[in-house]
Amino acid sequence: QAQLQESGPGQVRPSQTLSLTCTVSGGSVSTGDYYWSWVRQSPGKGLEWIGYIFYSGSTYYNPSLKSRLTMSVDTSKDQFSLTLTSVTAADTAVYFCARAAKASYNILTGYYYYMDVWGKGTAVTVSS
Amino acid sequence: DIQMTQFPSTLSASAGDRVTITCRASQTISNCMAWFQQKPGEAPKLLIYDASSLQSGVPSSFSGSGSGTEFTLTIASLQPDDFATYYCQQYYYYPWTFGQGTKVEIK
């Protein structure tokens, strides 16, 4: 069974860049069966899906974060990463990485995906 | 974005009770609905996907139903380990969105 583990700084200064990495064990990011996602949770906004990346590097970002967000994948290390620029207090949250597996299939749009395996989360505080 | 409205926001129940949580989507999402359980300090845990498919390892006391815009999560007989917060999430439209949560607490 795959396991995911987030890592990164617990505190970031306002206007700086937040970088987080998710390491996958017991599986590989290179399998074409999954997308690799990020979700965050803050008291004020609840659970918010950030976006996902495929092993090929193709991405989909939440439009609310798209202008500040970059995701990348390192297949040699079985890791994927998130970079969020120009952070503010509103970016303070617990950040989770999650694996998204194939769900039902639509002949017009292809597969839908659901998040089945999650990391334990890492708390990030934006503060000077 | 698709708005997911869950109700009730808090539910007080006793062990052994049958409980039902409802989630309504602002637009039809076919059966692209997942339900998660979250306990304090932990990650969300997948219970149900595709509206009614039980995730491997999840007790059969959990069930999901619905399609289109209205969905329910039912716990047939509440166990002590089931007191937690439950979230619905749609994955039909981007961006994926979550409900605001239903806290199931001890009566």
GROMACS .gro file of C-alpha atoms in nm:
model
  235
    1GLN     CA    1   0.000   0.000   0.000
    2ALA     CA    2   0.139   0.337  -0.100
    3GLN     CA    3   0.222   0.590   0.170
    4LEU     CA    4   0.270   0.963   0.124
    5GLN     CA    5   0.472   1.197   0.345
    6GLU     CA    6   0.486   1.576   0.321
    7SER     CA    7   0.794   1.776   0.411
    8GLY     CA    8   0.879   2.144   0.420
    9PRO     CA    9   0.926   2.445   0.647
   10GLY     CA   10   0.672   2.500   0.919
   11GLN     CA   11   0.692   2.876   0.888
   12VAL     CA   12   0.725   3.114   0.593
   13ARG     CA   13   0.749   3.491   0.596
   14PRO     CA   14   0.482   3.699   0.422
   15SER     CA   15   0.558   3.770   0.053
   16GLN     CA   16   0.806   3.480   0.043
   17THR     CA   17   0.776   3.146  -0.136
   18LEU     CA   18   0.639   2.827   0.018
   19SER     CA   19   0.789   2.500  -0.105
   20LEU     CA   20   0.662   2.157  -0.003
   21THR     CA   21   0.757   1.807  -0.115
   22CYS     CA   22   0.561   1.484  -0.099
   23THR     CA   23   0.754   1.157  -0.098
   24VAL     CA   24   0.576   0.843  -0.216
   25SER     CA   25   0.677   0.507  -0.068
   26GLY     CA   26   0.538   0.163  -0.141
   27GLY     CA   27   0.457   0.276  -0.492
   28SER     CA   28   0.582   0.492  -0.778
   29VAL     CA   29   0.480   0.835  -0.907
   30SER     CA   30   0.565   0.707  -1.255
   31THR     CA   31   0.261   0.483  -1.284
   32GLY     CA   32   0.011   0.623  -1.529
   33ASP     CA   33  -0.279   0.515  -1.309
   34TYR     CA   34  -0.271   0.811  -1.071
   35TYR     CA   35  -0.263   1.187  -1.044
   36TRP     CA   36  -0.075   1.340  -0.752
   37SER     CA   37  -0.263   1.609  -0.565
   38TRP     CA   38  -0.232   1.878  -0.301
   39VAL     CA   39  -0.510   1.983  -0.063
   40ARG     CA   40  -0.497   2.236   0.218
   41GLN     CA   41  -0.711   2.291   0.523
   42SER     CA   42  -0.747   2.613   0.717
   43PRO     CA   43  -1.000   2.702   0.987
   44GLY     CA   44  -1.139   2.982   0.777
   45LYS     CA   45  -1.180   2.808   0.443
   46GLY     CA   46  -1.214   2.440   0.528
   47LEU     CA   47  -1.073   2.190   0.279
   48GLU     CA   48  -0.945   2.339  -0.046
   49TRP     CA   49  -0.813   2.140  -0.341
   50ILE     CA   50  -0.496   2.304  -0.473
   51GLY     CA   51  -0.429   2.103  -0.786
   52TYR     CA   52  -0.265   1.791  -0.926
   53ILE     CA   53   0.020   1.672  -1.143
   54PHE     CA   54   0.067   1.365  -1.361
   55TYR     CA   55   0.398   1.180  -1.385
   56SER     CA   56   0.450   1.333  -1.730
   57GLY     CA   57   0.440   1.680  -1.575
   58SER     CA   58   0.094   1.781  -1.696
   59THR     CA   59  -0.095   1.976  -1.433
   60TYR     CA   60  -0.430   2.119  -1.335
   61TYR     CA   61  -0.433   2.405  -1.085
   62ASN     CA   62  -0.716   2.556  -0.888
   63PRO     CA   63  -0.784   2.887  -1.065
   64SER     CA   64  -0.790   3.064  -0.728
   65LEU     CA   65  -0.418   2.985  -0.685
   66LYS     CA   66  -0.300   2.942  -1.043
   67SER     CA   67  -0.111   3.272  -1.072
   68ARG     CA   68   0.111   3.185  -0.772
   69LEU     CA   69   0.135   2.806  -0.804
   70THR     CA   70   0.381   2.566  -0.962
   71MET     CA   71   0.387   2.189  -0.925
   72SER     CA   72   0.664   1.956  -1.033
   73VAL     CA   73   0.743   1.586  -1.021
   74ASP     CA   74   1.073   1.401  -0.977
   75THR     CA   75   1.022   1.044  -1.092
   76SER     CA   76   1.377   0.942  -0.994
   77LYS     CA   77   1.300   1.019  -0.630
   78ASP     CA   78   0.927   0.932  -0.635
   79GLN     CA   79   0.850   1.284  -0.519
   80PHE     CA   80   0.625   1.565  -0.628
   81SER     CA   81   0.640   1.923  -0.511
   82LEU     CA   82   0.441   2.242  -0.468
   83THR     CA   83   0.569   2.599  -0.486
   84LEU     CA   84   0.345   2.888  -0.385
   85THR     CA   85   0.478   3.241  -0.427
   86SER     CA   86   0.389   3.569  -0.255
   87VAL     CA   87   0.233   3.400   0.045
   88THR     CA   88   0.010   3.584   0.292
   89ALA     CA   89  -0.156   3.492   0.621
   90ALA     CA   90  -0.441   3.346   0.416
   91ASP     CA   91  -0.205   3.068   0.304
   92THR     CA   92  -0.161   2.949   0.663
   93ALA     CA   93  -0.299   2.595   0.665
   94VAL     CA   94  -0.227   2.227   0.699
   95TYR     CA   95  -0.113   2.103   0.360
   96PHE     CA   96  -0.186   1.745   0.253
   97CYS     CA   97  -0.060   1.552  -0.046
   98ALA     CA   98  -0.290   1.284  -0.185
   99ARG     CA   99  -0.301   1.022  -0.457
  100ALA     CA  100  -0.590   1.044  -0.702
  101ALA     CA  101  -0.708   0.713  -0.850
  102LYS     CA  102  -0.927   0.639  -1.152
  103ALA     CA  103  -1.298   0.640  -1.080
  104SER     CA  104  -1.577   0.611  -1.332
  105TYR     CA  105  -1.523   0.657  -1.704
  106ASN     CA  106  -1.701   0.898  -1.935
  107ILE     CA  107  -1.676   0.821  -2.305
  108LEU     CA  108  -1.657   1.193  -2.385
  109THR     CA  109  -1.427   1.322  -2.113
  110GLY     CA  110  -1.231   1.016  -2.000
  111TYR     CA  111  -1.171   0.906  -1.643
  112TYR     CA  112  -1.274   1.090  -1.331
  113TYR     CA  113  -1.039   1.068  -1.034
  114TYR     CA  114  -1.090   1.047  -0.658
  115MET     CA  115  -0.835   1.094  -0.378
  116ASP     CA  116  -0.779   0.760  -0.208
  117VAL     CA  117  -0.448   0.782  -0.018
  118TRP     CA  118  -0.340   1.087   0.181
  119GLY     CA  119  -0.030   1.199   0.364
  120LYS     CA  120  -0.057   1.296   0.729
  121GLY     CA  121  -0.024   1.665   0.649
  122THR     CA  122   0.222   1.938   0.737
  123ALA     CA  123   0.130   2.262   0.912
  124VAL     CA  124   0.250   2.584   0.752
  125THR     CA  125   0.225   2.922   0.922
  126VAL     CA  126   0.280   3.244   0.730
  127SER     CA  127   0.418   3.493   0.979
  128SER     CA  128   0.702   3.737   1.019
  129ASP     CA  129  -1.701   2.662  -0.866
  130ILE     CA  130  -1.946   2.391  -0.763
  131GLN     CA  131  -2.084   2.462  -0.416
  132MET     CA  132  -2.127   2.160  -0.191
  133THR     CA  133  -2.374   2.214   0.091
  134GLN     CA  134  -2.372   1.963   0.373
  135PHE     CA  135  -2.631   1.930   0.645
  136PRO     CA  136  -2.657   1.914   0.930
  137SER     CA  137  -2.336   2.092   1.029
  138THR     CA  138  -2.345   1.917   1.367
  139LEU     CA  139  -2.519   1.596   1.460
  140SER     CA  140  -2.556   1.465   1.816
  141ALA     CA  141  -2.608   1.091   1.836
  142SER     CA  142  -2.556   0.788   2.057
  143ALA     CA  143  -2.367   0.469   1.990
  144GLY     CA  144  -2.591   0.231   1.799
  145ASP     CA  145  -2.787   0.510   1.629
  146ARG     CA  146  -2.842   0.519   1.253
  147VAL     CA  147  -2.724   0.852   1.117
  148THR     CA  148  -2.760   1.016   0.779
  149ILE     CA  149  -2.565   1.311   0.640
  150THR     CA  150  -2.678   1.491   0.327
  151CYS     CA  151  -2.474   1.677   0.068
  152ARG     CA  152  -2.623   1.886  -0.209
  153ALA     CA  153  -2.429   2.003  -0.516
  154SER     CA  154  -2.505   2.334  -0.685
  155GLN     CA  155  -2.502   2.157  -1.025
  156THR     CA  156  -2.543   1.798  -1.131
  157ILE     CA  157  -2.224   1.597  -1.075
  158SER     CA  158  -2.341   1.255  -1.198
  159ASN     CA  159  -2.207   1.006  -0.938
  160CYS     CA  160  -1.870   1.177  -0.889
  161MET     CA  161  -1.898   1.208  -0.514
  162ALA     CA  162  -1.660   1.099  -0.237
  163TRP     CA  163  -1.709   1.094   0.138
  164PHE     CA  164  -1.429   1.133   0.391
  165GLN     CA  165  -1.397   1.090   0.766
  166GLN     CA  166  -1.155   1.313   0.956
  167LYS     CA  167  -1.049   1.301   1.318
  168PRO     CA  168  -0.861   1.585   1.493
  169GLY     CA  169  -0.496   1.604   1.390
  170GLU     CA  170  -0.539   1.343   1.116
  171ALA     CA  171  -0.576   1.344   0.740
  172PRO     CA  172  -0.914   1.281   0.579
  173LYS     CA  173  -0.980   0.911   0.526
  174LEU     CA  174  -1.172   0.797   0.217
  175LEU     CA  175  -1.492   0.609   0.297
  176ILE     CA  176  -1.698   0.615  -0.024
  177TYR     CA  177  -1.625   0.700  -0.389
  178ASP     CA  178  -1.844   0.709  -0.699
  179ALA     CA  179  -2.128   0.799  -0.460
  180SER     CA  180  -2.185   0.443  -0.339
  181SER     CA  181  -1.866   0.236  -0.373
  182LEU     CA  182  -1.718   0.137  -0.039
  183GLN     CA  183  -1.342   0.191  -0.014
  184SER     CA  184  -1.147  -0.123   0.071
  185GLY     CA  185  -1.110  -0.173   0.446
  186VAL     CA  186  -1.400   0.054   0.541
  187PRO     CA  187  -1.670  -0.113   0.757
  188SER     CA  188  -1.987  -0.211   0.577
  189SER     CA  189  -2.184  -0.004   0.829
  190PHE     CA  190  -2.098   0.292   0.603
  191SER     CA  191  -2.297   0.337   0.284
  192GLY     CA  192  -2.349   0.609   0.028
  193SER     CA  193  -2.627   0.684  -0.216
  194GLY     CA  194  -2.747   0.945  -0.459
  195SER     CA  195  -2.668   1.090  -0.796
  196GLY     CA  196  -2.712   1.420  -0.974
  197THR     CA  197  -2.727   1.685  -0.704
  198GLU     CA  198  -2.830   1.509  -0.383
  199PHE     CA  199  -2.625   1.252  -0.194
  200THR     CA  200  -2.633   1.084   0.144
  201LEU     CA  201  -2.386   0.910   0.370
  202THR     CA  202  -2.542   0.667   0.616
  203ILE     CA  203  -2.384   0.500   0.915
  204ALA     CA  204  -2.605   0.203   0.998
  205SER     CA  205  -2.504   0.170   1.364
  206LEU     CA  206  -2.277   0.435   1.510
  207GLN     CA  207  -1.968   0.296   1.681
  208PRO     CA  208  -1.745   0.484   1.928
  209ASP     CA  209  -1.476   0.513   1.660
  210ASP     CA  210  -1.720   0.686   1.423
  211PHE     CA  211  -1.743   1.012   1.618
  212ALA     CA  212  -1.559   1.244   1.379
  213THR     CA  213  -1.617   1.506   1.111
  214TYR     CA  214  -1.740   1.395   0.770
  215TYR     CA  215  -1.686   1.575   0.440
  216CYS     CA  216  -1.833   1.530   0.095
  217GLN     CA  217  -1.630   1.616  -0.215
  218GLN     CA  218  -1.718   1.635  -0.583
  219TYR     CA  219  -1.474   1.542  -0.859
  220TYR     CA  220  -1.693   1.596  -1.164
  221TYR     CA  221  -1.599   1.958  -1.225
  222TYR     CA  222  -1.271   2.144  -1.179
  223PRO     CA  223  -1.179   2.271  -0.933
  224TRP     CA  224  -1.271   1.979  -0.706
  225THR     CA  225  -1.464   2.113  -0.407
  226PHE     CA  226  -1.558   1.998  -0.058
  227GLY     CA  227  -1.855   2.044   0.167
  228GLN     CA  228  -1.805   2.239   0.489
  229GLY     CA  229  -1.824   1.927   0.706
  230THR     CA  230  -2.061   1.755   0.948
  231LYS     CA  231  -1.937   1.696   1.299
  232VAL     CA  232  -2.085   1.383   1.457
  233GLU     CA  233  -2.064   1.420   1.832
  234ILE     CA  234  -2.166   1.215   2.130
  235LYS     CA  235  -2.514   1.293   2.256
   0.00000   0.00000   0.00000
